Amino acid sequence: MSSLQLALEGAWKVLAAGLILGAGLPALFAAGIRSLASGGQDQDQRRLRGTAVAYLCFGIVVVGVLLGLTYIVATGFGKTLTFDHAVPTLVDK
Amino acid sequence: MEPAGRGNAHLVTETSVVLILVVITALGFDFTNGFHDTANAMATSIATGALRPKVAVLLSAVLNLIGAFLSVQVALTVTNAVVRLQNPDGTPKPGLLADSGEALLLIVLAGLAGAIVWNVFTWLLGLPSSSSHALFGGLIGAAVAGLGWAGVKWTGDGGKLDGVVGKVLLPAVMSPLIAGLVAAAGTWMIYRITVGVARRFTDAGFRWGQIGSASLVSLAHGTNDAQKTMGVITLALIASGTWTDTGSIPFWVKVSCALAISLGTYLGGWRIIRTLGKGLVEIAPPQGLAAESASAAVILSSSQLGFALSTTQVATGSILGSGVGKPGAQVRWRVAGRMVLAWLITLPAAGLAGALMWWIGDSIGSTAGAVVVFVILLLLTGLMWARSRRTPVDHHNVNDDWQEPSRPKAEVTA
């Protein structure tokens, strides 16, 4: 396979992962902020729901960030993160 | 430098003088790597006021320090991506080991010196060029000068991405595009989602989002970039016979590299921070969040997928993308054009500087040659620093309104 093909193959994977994590998570974060703000309305029921949705969004974002952190730390120790078993696991590089 | 001499303190040979110069130059490169790249993580947070300038560089410096110490498993084969100085196990090629590795030490010294000169020059112009490209360029230039064209690994063997084309050139073209697309998509979505939401919610939220994502970028930078210098110094130590273990690096190498990159980061390349934070686009908090998240995600996922990207190109591509993605935002394409030009010429320019340094060092020969290379390096960086004092940029004026320098003189004479 030529270098260009290999690079394109790598590039689209990075683009896909980048769009999910690098654009998707911030969008979710923004959705959380929106829900939090809509929680500021007068009705109690609606406020509660808005706040709950907001923290759910923030929770998912935090998990994403923690995965990123784990990956950085693991790389330093010569390990890597795999998603082969659905649950992220650390293995030797 | 105490530590460098420790291994052979009983006998200060000519080689140990060269070795000490290589170590100091490598740490110097690591330092420029730090201040050149502060902007990648922190330009957006500084421009939007999410962090005060001094706090931002301090945070980034601390995270770089931690990141550098996290590099427990350091690859000694960093130069193998582009030049043929080392065997696959990290030991130097036997042909370069005559006279206590003098040939290899001169190539490494000249390469590092070329990389520093280019890094400081682009800093003087406030251009965010890639430090890894400068390092690779310098080494390539010195290797071509010292070993001929065969000393450079241009492409991989077909099985995986390798060599100058696979590890540097192709990713260099693709990474800013990928990062820019991701940041543009993120910015566009964030603005769509938060339209009509009160400022008091968005400002506080995006402030924390920016700080968090910028911190990830800083940490990733510390683990990635400090390693390169650690690998280069250890290679020099092995070549001169001062260190023999290819499975680990000396502890003082790790400590000094971590400190060098972190001090450089703390010094803050304010000129580059200014270009990225104010010059390219006027960054608002949602754009800052989108840009840094895109950078962090692209840097981490590409290193997971074994696709070597330059942090600088990713960060600049992201900031550009955040300008394209914001409805009604203005991108200063003239600044972007200068930046792209710097991306393109970093590798050949650093290569030329590295080759010249090697040629000067080699024509004088042995220890004197290395000393002359080092003195030229000091002179050039000193001159450029002095030139920078005429129009200083620091944490006081980093966020001043951007004025596109008008260049009537150049246009008249052209």
Short mmCIF file of C-alpha atoms in Angstrom, two decimals, chain A residues 1-40 58 61 64-83 93, chain B residues 70-74 155-156 158-162 165-166 170-171 174 177-178 181-183 185-186 189-190 192-198 200-202 204-206 208-209 212 216 219-220 223-224 227 289-290 293-294 297-305 307 309:
data_model
loop_
_atom_site.label_atom_id
_atom_site.label_comp_id
_atom_site.label_asym_id
_atom_site.label_seq_id
_atom_site.Cartn_x
_atom_site.Cartn_y
_atom_site.Cartn_z
CA MET A 1 0.00 0.00 0.00
CA SER A 2 1.32 3.44 -0.79
CA SER A 3 2.06 5.99 1.90
CA LEU A 4 -0.72 8.20 0.62
CA GLN A 5 -3.31 5.43 0.98
CA LEU A 6 -2.06 4.61 4.47
CA ALA A 7 -2.18 8.26 5.44
CA LEU A 8 -5.69 8.73 4.08
CA GLU A 9 -6.82 5.65 5.96
CA GLY A 10 -5.33 7.04 9.18
CA ALA A 11 -6.73 10.49 8.45
CA TRP A 12 -10.34 9.48 8.14
CA LYS A 13 -10.17 7.47 11.37
CA VAL A 14 -8.70 10.47 13.18
CA LEU A 15 -11.39 12.67 11.62
CA ALA A 16 -14.17 10.31 12.77
CA ALA A 17 -12.80 10.04 16.31
CA GLY A 18 -12.14 13.77 16.34
CA LEU A 19 -15.69 14.61 15.29
CA ILE A 20 -17.23 12.35 17.94
CA LEU A 21 -14.94 13.37 20.81
CA GLY A 22 -13.71 16.79 19.78
CA ALA A 23 -16.96 18.21 18.40
CA GLY A 24 -19.56 15.87 19.92
CA LEU A 25 -18.50 16.28 23.55
CA PRO A 26 -18.36 20.11 23.39
CA ALA A 27 -21.79 20.07 21.73
CA LEU A 28 -23.07 17.90 24.58
CA PHE A 29 -21.48 20.31 27.02
CA ALA A 30 -23.31 23.17 25.30
CA ALA A 31 -26.56 21.19 25.51
CA GLY A 32 -25.91 20.79 29.24
CA ILE A 33 -25.49 24.54 29.63
CA ARG A 34 -28.72 25.10 27.73
CA SER A 35 -30.60 22.69 29.98
CA LEU A 36 -29.14 24.31 33.06
CA ALA A 37 -30.33 27.69 31.82
CA SER A 38 -33.81 26.40 30.99
CA GLY A 39 -33.90 25.14 34.58
CA GLY A 40 -34.13 28.79 35.54
CA PHE A 58 -21.81 17.09 32.03
CA VAL A 61 -18.40 14.88 29.07
CA GLY A 64 -14.87 11.42 28.00
CA VAL A 65 -12.26 13.69 29.57
CA LEU A 66 -11.28 11.00 32.09
CA LEU A 67 -10.78 8.54 29.24
CA GLY A 68 -8.50 11.07 27.57
CA LEU A 69 -6.54 11.52 30.81
CA THR A 70 -6.24 7.76 31.30
CA TYR A 71 -4.91 7.46 27.79
CA ILE A 72 -2.24 10.14 28.33
CA VAL A 73 -1.10 8.62 31.63
CA ALA A 74 -1.15 5.06 30.26
CA THR A 75 0.94 6.06 27.24
CA GLY A 76 3.59 7.39 29.58
CA PHE A 77 3.76 4.01 31.28
CA GLY A 78 4.07 2.14 27.99
CA LYS A 79 0.46 0.94 28.01
CA THR A 80 -2.42 1.73 25.76
CA LEU A 81 -6.19 1.87 25.95
CA THR A 82 -8.17 -0.63 23.90
CA PHE A 83 -11.87 -0.68 23.26
CA LYS A 93 1.80 -1.59 23.96
CA LEU B 70 4.67 10.65 33.18
CA SER B 71 6.90 9.53 30.31
CA VAL B 72 8.15 6.46 32.12
CA GLN B 73 8.70 4.44 28.96
CA VAL B 74 10.73 6.65 26.69
CA THR B 155 9.55 6.62 3.05
CA GLY B 156 8.51 3.55 5.01
CA GLY B 158 5.20 0.02 2.51
CA GLY B 159 3.79 -1.79 5.53
CA LYS B 160 3.24 1.24 7.69
CA LEU B 161 3.58 4.99 7.64
CA ASP B 162 7.22 5.86 8.18
CA VAL B 165 6.91 11.34 3.79
CA GLY B 166 4.83 9.13 6.08
CA LEU B 170 1.58 13.68 4.72
CA PRO B 171 0.40 14.26 8.31
CA MET B 174 -3.74 16.51 6.67
CA LEU B 177 -7.43 20.17 7.80
CA ILE B 178 -8.74 17.48 10.15
CA LEU B 181 -12.97 20.56 10.29
CA VAL B 182 -13.53 19.21 13.81
CA ALA B 183 -13.25 22.65 15.40
CA ALA B 185 -18.15 21.54 13.35
CA GLY B 186 -17.86 21.95 17.13
CA MET B 189 -22.96 23.21 16.88
CA ILE B 190 -22.17 25.07 20.10
CA ARG B 192 -26.60 26.60 17.34
CA ILE B 193 -27.30 24.86 20.63
CA THR B 194 -26.78 27.83 22.92
CA VAL B 195 -28.55 30.43 20.80
CA GLY B 196 -30.70 32.60 23.08
CA VAL B 197 -29.22 31.25 26.33
CA ALA B 198 -28.43 33.96 28.89
CA ARG B 200 -24.40 34.38 32.66
CA PHE B 201 -24.85 30.66 31.94
CA THR B 202 -22.72 30.45 28.83
CA ALA B 204 -19.23 30.54 33.29
CA GLY B 205 -19.76 27.21 31.55
CA PHE B 206 -17.49 27.87 28.60
CA TRP B 208 -14.49 25.92 32.65
CA GLY B 209 -14.79 24.00 29.41
CA GLY B 212 -10.33 21.79 31.07
CA LEU B 216 -5.58 18.22 28.43
CA LEU B 219 -0.57 17.47 29.54
CA ALA B 220 -0.48 15.62 26.22
CA THR B 223 4.23 13.59 27.56
CA ASN B 224 4.86 13.78 23.80
CA GLN B 227 10.25 12.55 25.36
CA LEU B 289 -13.85 25.58 23.95
CA ALA B 290 -14.41 24.12 20.49
CA SER B 293 -11.50 20.25 22.50
CA ALA B 294 -10.82 19.61 18.85
CA ALA B 297 -9.36 14.94 20.64
CA VAL B 298 -7.34 14.99 17.42
CA ILE B 299 -3.96 14.80 19.20
CA LEU B 300 -5.02 11.93 21.43
CA SER B 301 -6.90 9.89 18.85
CA SER B 302 -4.12 10.27 16.30
CA SER B 303 -1.46 9.11 18.70
CA GLN B 304 -3.73 6.17 19.60
CA LEU B 305 -4.01 5.31 15.89
CA PHE B 307 -0.71 8.69 13.06
CA LEU B 309 0.69 14.71 14.12
#
